[in-house]
XYZ file of N, CA and C in Angstrom:
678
model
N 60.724 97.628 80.548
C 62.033 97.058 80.851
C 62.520 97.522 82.224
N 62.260 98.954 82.364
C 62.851 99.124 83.982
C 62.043 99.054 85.135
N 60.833 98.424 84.751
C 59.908 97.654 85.847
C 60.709 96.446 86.267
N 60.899 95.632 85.190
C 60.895 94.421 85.013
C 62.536 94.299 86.236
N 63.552 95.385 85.853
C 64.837 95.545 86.371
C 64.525 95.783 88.106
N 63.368 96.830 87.834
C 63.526 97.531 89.700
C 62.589 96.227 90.491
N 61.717 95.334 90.066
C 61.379 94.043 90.352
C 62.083 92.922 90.697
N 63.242 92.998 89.814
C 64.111 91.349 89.814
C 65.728 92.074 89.845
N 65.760 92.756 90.440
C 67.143 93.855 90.487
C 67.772 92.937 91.166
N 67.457 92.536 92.255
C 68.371 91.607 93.157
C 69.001 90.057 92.489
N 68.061 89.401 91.865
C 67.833 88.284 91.392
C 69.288 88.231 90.028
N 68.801 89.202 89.161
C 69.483 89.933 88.154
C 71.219 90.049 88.659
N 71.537 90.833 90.133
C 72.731 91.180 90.163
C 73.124 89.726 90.384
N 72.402 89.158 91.210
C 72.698 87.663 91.579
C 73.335 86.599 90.339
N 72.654 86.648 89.363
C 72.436 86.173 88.343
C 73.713 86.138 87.801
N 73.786 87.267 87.004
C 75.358 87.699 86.750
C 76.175 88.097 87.362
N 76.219 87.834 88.878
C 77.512 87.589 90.034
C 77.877 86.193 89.203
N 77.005 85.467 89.630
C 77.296 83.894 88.772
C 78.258 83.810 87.212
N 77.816 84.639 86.732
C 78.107 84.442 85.355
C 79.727 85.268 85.073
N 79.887 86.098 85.893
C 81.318 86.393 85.905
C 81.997 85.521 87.129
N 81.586 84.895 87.989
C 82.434 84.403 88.605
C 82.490 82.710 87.591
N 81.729 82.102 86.801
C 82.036 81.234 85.895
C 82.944 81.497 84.623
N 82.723 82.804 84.194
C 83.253 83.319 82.941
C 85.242 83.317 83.725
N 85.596 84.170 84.891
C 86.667 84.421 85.190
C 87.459 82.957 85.160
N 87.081 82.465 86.636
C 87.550 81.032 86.558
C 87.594 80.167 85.764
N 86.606 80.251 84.450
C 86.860 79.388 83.360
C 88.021 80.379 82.218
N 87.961 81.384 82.525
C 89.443 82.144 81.726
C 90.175 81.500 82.148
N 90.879 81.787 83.289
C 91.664 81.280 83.805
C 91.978 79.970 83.795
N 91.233 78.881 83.895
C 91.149 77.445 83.450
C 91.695 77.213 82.011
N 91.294 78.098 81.101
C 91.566 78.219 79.685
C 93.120 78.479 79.528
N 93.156 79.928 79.843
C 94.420 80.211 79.849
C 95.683 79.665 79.920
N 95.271 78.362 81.249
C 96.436 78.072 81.625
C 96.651 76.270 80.713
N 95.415 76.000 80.792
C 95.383 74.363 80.294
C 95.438 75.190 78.461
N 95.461 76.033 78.087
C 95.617 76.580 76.857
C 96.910 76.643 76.377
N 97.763 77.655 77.274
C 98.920 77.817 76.802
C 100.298 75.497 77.435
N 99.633 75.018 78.147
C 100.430 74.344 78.463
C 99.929 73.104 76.339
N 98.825 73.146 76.126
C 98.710 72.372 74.947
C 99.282 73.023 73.724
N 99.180 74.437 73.404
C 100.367 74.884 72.925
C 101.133 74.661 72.584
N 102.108 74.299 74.069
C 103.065 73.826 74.080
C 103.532 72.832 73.410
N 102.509 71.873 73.734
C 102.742 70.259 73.111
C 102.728 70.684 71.919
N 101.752 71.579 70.814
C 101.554 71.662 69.778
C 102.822 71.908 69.151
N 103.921 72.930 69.837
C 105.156 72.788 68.983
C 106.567 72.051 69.462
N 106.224 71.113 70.530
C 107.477 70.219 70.732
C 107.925 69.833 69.975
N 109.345 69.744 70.059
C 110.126 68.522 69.279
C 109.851 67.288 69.042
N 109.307 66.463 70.098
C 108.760 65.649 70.750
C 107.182 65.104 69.494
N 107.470 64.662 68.543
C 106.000 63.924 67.969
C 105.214 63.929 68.322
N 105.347 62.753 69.792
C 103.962 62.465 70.319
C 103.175 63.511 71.000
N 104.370 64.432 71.480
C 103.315 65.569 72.624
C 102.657 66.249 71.273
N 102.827 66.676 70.285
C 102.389 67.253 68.750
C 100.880 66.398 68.518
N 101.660 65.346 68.420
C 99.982 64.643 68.065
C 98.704 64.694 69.226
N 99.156 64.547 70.488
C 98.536 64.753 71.545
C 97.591 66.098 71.379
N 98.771 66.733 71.051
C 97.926 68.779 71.262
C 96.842 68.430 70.013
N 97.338 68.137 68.791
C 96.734 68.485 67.891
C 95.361 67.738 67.982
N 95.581 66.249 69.079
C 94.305 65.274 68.789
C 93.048 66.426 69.703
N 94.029 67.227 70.835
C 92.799 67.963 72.212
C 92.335 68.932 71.092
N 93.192 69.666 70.213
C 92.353 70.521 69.926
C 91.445 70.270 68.599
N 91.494 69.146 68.010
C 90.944 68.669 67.282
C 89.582 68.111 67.765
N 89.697 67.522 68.584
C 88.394 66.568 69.747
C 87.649 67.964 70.238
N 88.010 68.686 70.919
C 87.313 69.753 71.453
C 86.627 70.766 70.606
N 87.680 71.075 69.984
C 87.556 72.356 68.915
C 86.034 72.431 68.161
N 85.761 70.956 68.199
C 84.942 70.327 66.972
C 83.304 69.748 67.912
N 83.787 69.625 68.923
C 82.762 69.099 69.977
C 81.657 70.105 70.618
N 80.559 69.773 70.465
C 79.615 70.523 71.054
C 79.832 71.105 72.359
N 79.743 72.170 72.651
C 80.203 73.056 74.135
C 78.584 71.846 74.883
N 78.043 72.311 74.286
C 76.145 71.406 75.157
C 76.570 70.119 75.812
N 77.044 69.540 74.587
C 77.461 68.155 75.045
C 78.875 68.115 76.374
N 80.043 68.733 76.105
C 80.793 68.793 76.553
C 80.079 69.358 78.206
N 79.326 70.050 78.398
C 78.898 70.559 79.657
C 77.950 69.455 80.550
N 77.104 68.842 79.438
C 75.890 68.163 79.895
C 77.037 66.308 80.391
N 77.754 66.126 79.143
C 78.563 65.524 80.213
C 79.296 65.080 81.007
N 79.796 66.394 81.917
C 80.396 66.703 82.873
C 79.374 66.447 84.128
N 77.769 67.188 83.756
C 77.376 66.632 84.926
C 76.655 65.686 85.022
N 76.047 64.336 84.088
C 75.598 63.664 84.018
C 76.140 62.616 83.936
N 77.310 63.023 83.159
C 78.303 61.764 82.990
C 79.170 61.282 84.288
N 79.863 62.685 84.632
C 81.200 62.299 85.824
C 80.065 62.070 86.643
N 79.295 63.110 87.198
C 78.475 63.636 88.552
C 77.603 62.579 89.340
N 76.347 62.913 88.097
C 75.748 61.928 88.055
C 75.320 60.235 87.793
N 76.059 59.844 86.823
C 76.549 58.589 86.538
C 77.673 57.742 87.254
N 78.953 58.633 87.240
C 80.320 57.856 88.140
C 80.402 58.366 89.122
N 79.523 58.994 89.624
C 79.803 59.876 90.853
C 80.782 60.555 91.414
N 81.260 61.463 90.238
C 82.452 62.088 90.585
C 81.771 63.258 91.206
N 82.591 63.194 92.671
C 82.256 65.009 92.999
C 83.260 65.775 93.494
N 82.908 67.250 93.359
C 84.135 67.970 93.486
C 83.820 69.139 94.754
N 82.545 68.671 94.967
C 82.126 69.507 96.817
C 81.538 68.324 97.298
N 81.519 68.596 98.859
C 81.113 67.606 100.045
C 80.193 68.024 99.531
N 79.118 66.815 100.832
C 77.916 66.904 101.279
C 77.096 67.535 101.339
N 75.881 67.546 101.454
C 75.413 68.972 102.011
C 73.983 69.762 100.863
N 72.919 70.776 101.636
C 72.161 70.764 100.895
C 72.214 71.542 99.354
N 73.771 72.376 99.432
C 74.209 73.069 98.401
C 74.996 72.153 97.313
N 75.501 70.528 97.755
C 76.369 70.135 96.993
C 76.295 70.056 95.559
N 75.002 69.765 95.288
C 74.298 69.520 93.890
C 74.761 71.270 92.880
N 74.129 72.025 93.426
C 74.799 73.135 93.035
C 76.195 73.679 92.723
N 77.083 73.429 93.681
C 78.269 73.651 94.148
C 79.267 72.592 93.063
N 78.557 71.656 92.770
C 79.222 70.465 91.608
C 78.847 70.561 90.425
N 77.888 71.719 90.397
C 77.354 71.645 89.090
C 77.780 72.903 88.453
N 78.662 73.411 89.391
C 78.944 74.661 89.188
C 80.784 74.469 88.622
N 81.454 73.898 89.575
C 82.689 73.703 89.545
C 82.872 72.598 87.870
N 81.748 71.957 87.820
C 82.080 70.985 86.745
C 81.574 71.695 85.152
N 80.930 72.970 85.629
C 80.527 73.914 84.431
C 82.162 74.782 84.170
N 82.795 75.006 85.104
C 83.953 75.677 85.289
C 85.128 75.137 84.170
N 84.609 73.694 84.298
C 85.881 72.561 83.777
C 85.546 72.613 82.457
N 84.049 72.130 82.408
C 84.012 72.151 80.908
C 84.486 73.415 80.093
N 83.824 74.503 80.913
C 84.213 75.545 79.530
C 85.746 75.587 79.396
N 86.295 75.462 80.563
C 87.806 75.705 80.461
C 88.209 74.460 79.590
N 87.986 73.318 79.337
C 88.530 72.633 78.327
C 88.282 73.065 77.107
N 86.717 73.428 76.804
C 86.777 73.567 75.400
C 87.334 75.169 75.043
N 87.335 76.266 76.050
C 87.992 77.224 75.373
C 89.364 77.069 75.382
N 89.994 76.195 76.197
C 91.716 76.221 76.219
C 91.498 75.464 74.395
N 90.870 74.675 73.895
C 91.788 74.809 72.390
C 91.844 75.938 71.793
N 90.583 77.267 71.676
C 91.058 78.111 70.878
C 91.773 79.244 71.126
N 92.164 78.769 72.676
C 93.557 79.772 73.415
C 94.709 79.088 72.460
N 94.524 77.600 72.563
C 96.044 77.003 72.135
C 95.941 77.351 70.739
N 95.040 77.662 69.707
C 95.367 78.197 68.209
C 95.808 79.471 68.589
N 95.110 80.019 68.912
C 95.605 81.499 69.271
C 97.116 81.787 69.344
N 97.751 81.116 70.369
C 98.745 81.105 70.833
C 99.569 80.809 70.266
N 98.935 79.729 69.404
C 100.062 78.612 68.274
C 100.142 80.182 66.965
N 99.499 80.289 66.805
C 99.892 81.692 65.833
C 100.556 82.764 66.520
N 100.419 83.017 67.544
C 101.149 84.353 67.619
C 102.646 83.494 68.303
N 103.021 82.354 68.476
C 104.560 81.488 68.338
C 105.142 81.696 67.067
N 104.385 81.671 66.117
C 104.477 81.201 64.570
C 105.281 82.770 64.401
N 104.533 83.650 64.743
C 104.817 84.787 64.054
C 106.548 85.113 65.040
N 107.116 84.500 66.040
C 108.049 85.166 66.698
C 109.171 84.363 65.843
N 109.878 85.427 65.320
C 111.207 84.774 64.337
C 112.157 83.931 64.626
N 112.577 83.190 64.169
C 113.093 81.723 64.293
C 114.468 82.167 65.146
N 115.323 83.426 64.337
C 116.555 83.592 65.038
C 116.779 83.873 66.953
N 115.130 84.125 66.894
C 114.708 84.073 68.860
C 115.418 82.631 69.356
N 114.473 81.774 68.884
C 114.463 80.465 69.463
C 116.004 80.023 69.339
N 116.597 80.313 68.232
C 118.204 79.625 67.730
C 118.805 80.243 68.990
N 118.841 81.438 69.121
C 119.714 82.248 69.643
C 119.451 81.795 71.520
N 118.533 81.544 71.910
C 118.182 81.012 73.110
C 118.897 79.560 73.077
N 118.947 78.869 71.829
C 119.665 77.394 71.785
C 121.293 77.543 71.818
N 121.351 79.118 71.633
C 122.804 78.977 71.608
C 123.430 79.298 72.934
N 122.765 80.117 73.621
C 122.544 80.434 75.285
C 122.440 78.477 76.269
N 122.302 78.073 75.525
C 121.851 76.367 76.221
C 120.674 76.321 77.009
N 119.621 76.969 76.442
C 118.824 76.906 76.922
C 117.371 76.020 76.303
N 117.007 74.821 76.778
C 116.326 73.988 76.521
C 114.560 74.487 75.890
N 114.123 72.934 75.535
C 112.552 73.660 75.034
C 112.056 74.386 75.761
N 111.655 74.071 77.480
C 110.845 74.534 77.855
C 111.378 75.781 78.175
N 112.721 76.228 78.944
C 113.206 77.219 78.858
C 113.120 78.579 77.837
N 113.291 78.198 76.864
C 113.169 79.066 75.699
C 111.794 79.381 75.816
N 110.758 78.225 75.496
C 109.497 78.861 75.436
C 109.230 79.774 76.384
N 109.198 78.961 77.296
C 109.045 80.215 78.744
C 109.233 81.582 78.349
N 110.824 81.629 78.166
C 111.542 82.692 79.166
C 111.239 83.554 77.366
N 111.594 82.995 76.295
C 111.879 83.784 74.855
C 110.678 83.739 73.994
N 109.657 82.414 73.723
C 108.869 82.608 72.981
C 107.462 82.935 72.953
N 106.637 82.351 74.527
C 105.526 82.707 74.890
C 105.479 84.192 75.215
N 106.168 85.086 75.941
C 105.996 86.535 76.559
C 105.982 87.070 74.542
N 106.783 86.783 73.851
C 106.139 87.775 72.789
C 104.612 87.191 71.710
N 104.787 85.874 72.093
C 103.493 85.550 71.276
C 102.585 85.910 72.112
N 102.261 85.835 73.655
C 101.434 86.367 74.427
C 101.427 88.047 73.793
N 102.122 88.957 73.867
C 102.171 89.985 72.907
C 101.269 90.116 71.502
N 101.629 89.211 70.941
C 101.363 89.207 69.449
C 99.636 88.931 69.227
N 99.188 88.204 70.218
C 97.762 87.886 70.256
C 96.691 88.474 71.130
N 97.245 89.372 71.853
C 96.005 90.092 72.806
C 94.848 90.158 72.512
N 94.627 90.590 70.813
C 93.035 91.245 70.823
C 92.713 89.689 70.671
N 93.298 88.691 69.684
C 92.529 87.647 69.898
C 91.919 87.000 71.149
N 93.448 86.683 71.776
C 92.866 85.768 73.067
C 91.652 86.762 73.765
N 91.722 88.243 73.467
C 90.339 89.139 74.029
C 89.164 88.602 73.437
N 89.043 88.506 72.100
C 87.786 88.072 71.623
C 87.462 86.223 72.162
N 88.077 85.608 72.282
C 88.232 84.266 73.037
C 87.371 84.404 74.286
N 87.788 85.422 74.940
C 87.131 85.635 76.300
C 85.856 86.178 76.094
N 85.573 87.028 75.512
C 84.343 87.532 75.109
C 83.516 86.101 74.799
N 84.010 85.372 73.864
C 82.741 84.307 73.564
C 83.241 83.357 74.798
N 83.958 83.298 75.682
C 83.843 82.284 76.702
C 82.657 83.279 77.851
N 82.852 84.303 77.848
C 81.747 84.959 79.002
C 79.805 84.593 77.928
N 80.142 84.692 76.559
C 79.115 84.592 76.494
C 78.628 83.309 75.800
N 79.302 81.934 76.289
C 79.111 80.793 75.945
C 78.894 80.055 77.338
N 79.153 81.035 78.425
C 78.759 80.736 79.824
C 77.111 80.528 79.965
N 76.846 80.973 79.284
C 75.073 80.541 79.027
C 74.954 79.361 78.987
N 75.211 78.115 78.548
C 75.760 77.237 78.176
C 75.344 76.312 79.852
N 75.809 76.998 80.630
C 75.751 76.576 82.068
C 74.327 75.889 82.184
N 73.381 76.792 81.654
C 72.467 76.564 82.330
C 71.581 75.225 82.111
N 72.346 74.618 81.383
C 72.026 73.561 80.669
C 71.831 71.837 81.966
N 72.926 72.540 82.787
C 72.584 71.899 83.683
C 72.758 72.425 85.045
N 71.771 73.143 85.382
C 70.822 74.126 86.382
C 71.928 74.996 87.241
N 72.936 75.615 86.311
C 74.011 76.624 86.977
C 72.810 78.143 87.311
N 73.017 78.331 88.734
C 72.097 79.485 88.598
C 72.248 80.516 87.800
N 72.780 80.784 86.920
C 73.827 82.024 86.133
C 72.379 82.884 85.452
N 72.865 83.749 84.396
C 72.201 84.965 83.779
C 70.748 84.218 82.990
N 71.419 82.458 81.900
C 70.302 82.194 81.122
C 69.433 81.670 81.809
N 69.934 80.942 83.454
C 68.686 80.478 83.925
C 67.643 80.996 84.420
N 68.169 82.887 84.877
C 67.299 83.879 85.400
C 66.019 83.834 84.115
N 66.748 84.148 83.389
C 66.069 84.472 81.920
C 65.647 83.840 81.198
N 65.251 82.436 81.583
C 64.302 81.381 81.024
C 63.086 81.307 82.452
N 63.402 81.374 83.776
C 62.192 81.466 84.187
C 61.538 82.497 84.399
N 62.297 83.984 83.932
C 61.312 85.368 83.969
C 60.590 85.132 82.424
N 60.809 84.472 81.409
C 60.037 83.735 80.200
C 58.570 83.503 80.567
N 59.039 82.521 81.681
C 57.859 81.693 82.217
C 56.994 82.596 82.737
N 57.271 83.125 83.304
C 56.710 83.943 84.227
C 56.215 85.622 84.017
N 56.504 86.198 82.905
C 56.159 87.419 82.564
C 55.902 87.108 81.318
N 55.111 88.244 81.203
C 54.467 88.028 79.398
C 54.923 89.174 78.916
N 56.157 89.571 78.758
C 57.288 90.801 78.993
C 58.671 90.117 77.826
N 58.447 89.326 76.444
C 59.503 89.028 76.165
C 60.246 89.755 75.579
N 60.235 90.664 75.028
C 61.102 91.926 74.113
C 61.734 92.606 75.576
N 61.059 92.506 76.818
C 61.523 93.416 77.248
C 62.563 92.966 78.428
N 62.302 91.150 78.658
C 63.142 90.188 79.175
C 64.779 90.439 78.488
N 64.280 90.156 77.110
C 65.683 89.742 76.093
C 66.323 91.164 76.065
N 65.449 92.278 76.413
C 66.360 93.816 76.248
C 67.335 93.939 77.196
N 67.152 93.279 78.571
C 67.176 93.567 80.130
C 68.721 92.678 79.978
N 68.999 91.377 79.402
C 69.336 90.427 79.342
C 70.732 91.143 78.375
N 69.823 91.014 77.237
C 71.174 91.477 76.412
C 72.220 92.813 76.706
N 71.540 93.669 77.746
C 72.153 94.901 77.791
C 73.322 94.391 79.111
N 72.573 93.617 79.837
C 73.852 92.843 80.704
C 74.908 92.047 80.453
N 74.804 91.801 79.073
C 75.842 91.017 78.564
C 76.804 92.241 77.546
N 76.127 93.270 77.055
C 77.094 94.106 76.758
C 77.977 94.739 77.687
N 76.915 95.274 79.026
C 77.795 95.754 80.453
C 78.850 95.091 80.639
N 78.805 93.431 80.175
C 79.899 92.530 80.766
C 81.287 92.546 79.739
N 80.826 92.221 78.864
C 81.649 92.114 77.017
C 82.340 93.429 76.653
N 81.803 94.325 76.756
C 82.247 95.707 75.871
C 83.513 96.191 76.643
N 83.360 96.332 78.127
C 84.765 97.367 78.725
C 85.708 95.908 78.508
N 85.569 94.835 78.555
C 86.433 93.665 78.277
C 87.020 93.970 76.683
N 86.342 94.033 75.949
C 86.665 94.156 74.767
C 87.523 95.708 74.476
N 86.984 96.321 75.153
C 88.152 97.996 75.029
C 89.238 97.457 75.394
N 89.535 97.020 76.978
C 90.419 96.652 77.594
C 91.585 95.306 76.803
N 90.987 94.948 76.229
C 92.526 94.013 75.703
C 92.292 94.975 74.159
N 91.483 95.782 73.871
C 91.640 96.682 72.745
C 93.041 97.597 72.644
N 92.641 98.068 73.953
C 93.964 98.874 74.821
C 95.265 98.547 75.178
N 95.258 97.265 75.619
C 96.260 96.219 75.790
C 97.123 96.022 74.600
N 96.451 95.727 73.502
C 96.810 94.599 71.976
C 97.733 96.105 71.540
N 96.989 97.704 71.420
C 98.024 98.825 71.388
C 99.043 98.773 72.073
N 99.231 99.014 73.322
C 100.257 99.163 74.714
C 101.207 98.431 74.241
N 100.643 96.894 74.310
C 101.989 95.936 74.100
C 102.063 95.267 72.787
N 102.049 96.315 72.025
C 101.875 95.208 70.167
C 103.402 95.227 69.985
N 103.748 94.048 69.442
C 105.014 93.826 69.418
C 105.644 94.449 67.863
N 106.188 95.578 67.850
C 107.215 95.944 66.856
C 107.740 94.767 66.072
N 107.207 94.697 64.784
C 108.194 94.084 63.621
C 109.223 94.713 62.722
């Protein structure tokens, strides 16, 4: 195994440079297209309700494979949607940004359950009492109900992230240079597989585990007193 590391060391850091700079930006993608469906999920408003419930229903339920493969076959390659110029990197560079999108759609639904439970749990006399202030849906949510359900769910939305860093594999499905594509052609290429998948998996704990302390730590710090 630490042949195999002091051999492809470069390739390797390379590898999973990729895979956290897909994993972050697709948090973040999540996060934010997460908490805005949420939203819809508890409007007043019906239709925005049915809306949330249809994304996270459609997604929730939808193959991440499919959902990735078509982003780039479908938009990319087929309608020619692109999201970098020209150029001999573009193919890459689009296949990268459109791996970004997908995961961030399909993990923003199980941000928006997430979220939709730890709303659930913030007591009703919050929200009244903000209505009695005159302060509207979005207001309230904002300012009164998201900061404690954001509270209330840390370790989850942590474990969320954990399987979005390690559903980033997923990428490679359509030729993201990331961690699984290193690790399907050192397959090919070494007759080393116990010691490929050792090399592999221990980089995905390096990545997962201080993540997982860290909103461990967090979900303590800021657990919201009932």
């Amino acid at each position: 195994m630490f042949d195999l590391i002091s051999r492809y060391d470069t390739q390797i850091l390379e590898a999973f440079w990729v895979t956290i700079k897909l994993s972050v930006l697709s948090a973040i993608g999540a996060l934010v297209l997460g908490t805005i469906v949420a939203g819809l999920r508890v409007s007043p408003v019906p239709v925005a309700r049915w809306v949330g419930a249809a994304y996270v229903t459609i997604f929730r339920n939808t193959p991440l494979t499919l959902i990735i493969v078509f982003m780039s076959l479908g938009l990319y390659t087929t309608m020619g949607w692109r999201l970098a110029g020209e150029g001999p990197d573009s193919l890459e560079q689009n296949n990268f940004r459109f791996a970004v999108i997908g995961l961030s759609i399909y993990t923003a639904a199980f941000v928006c359950e997430s979220l939709r439970a730890g709303i659930n749990t913030v007591p009703l006399g919050q929200s009244e009492a903000g209505r009695s202030l005159g302060l509207g849906f979005l207001q309230n949510l904002r300012l009164i109900v998201l900061p404690q359900a954001f509270r209330s769910v840390i370790a989850p939305l942590g474990s969320v992230l954990i399987a979005l860093t390690k559903n980033s594999t997923i990428a490679s499905a359509i030729g993201v240079a990331e961690a699984a594509t290193l690790m399907a052609n050192m397959v090919e290429s070494e007759a080393a597989l116990l010691a490929i998948g050792a090399v592999f998996a221990l980089g995905f704990v390096i990545l997962t585990l201080p993540t997982g302390l860290f909103f461990g730590w967090l979900a303590k710090r800021y657990e919201v007193a009932r």
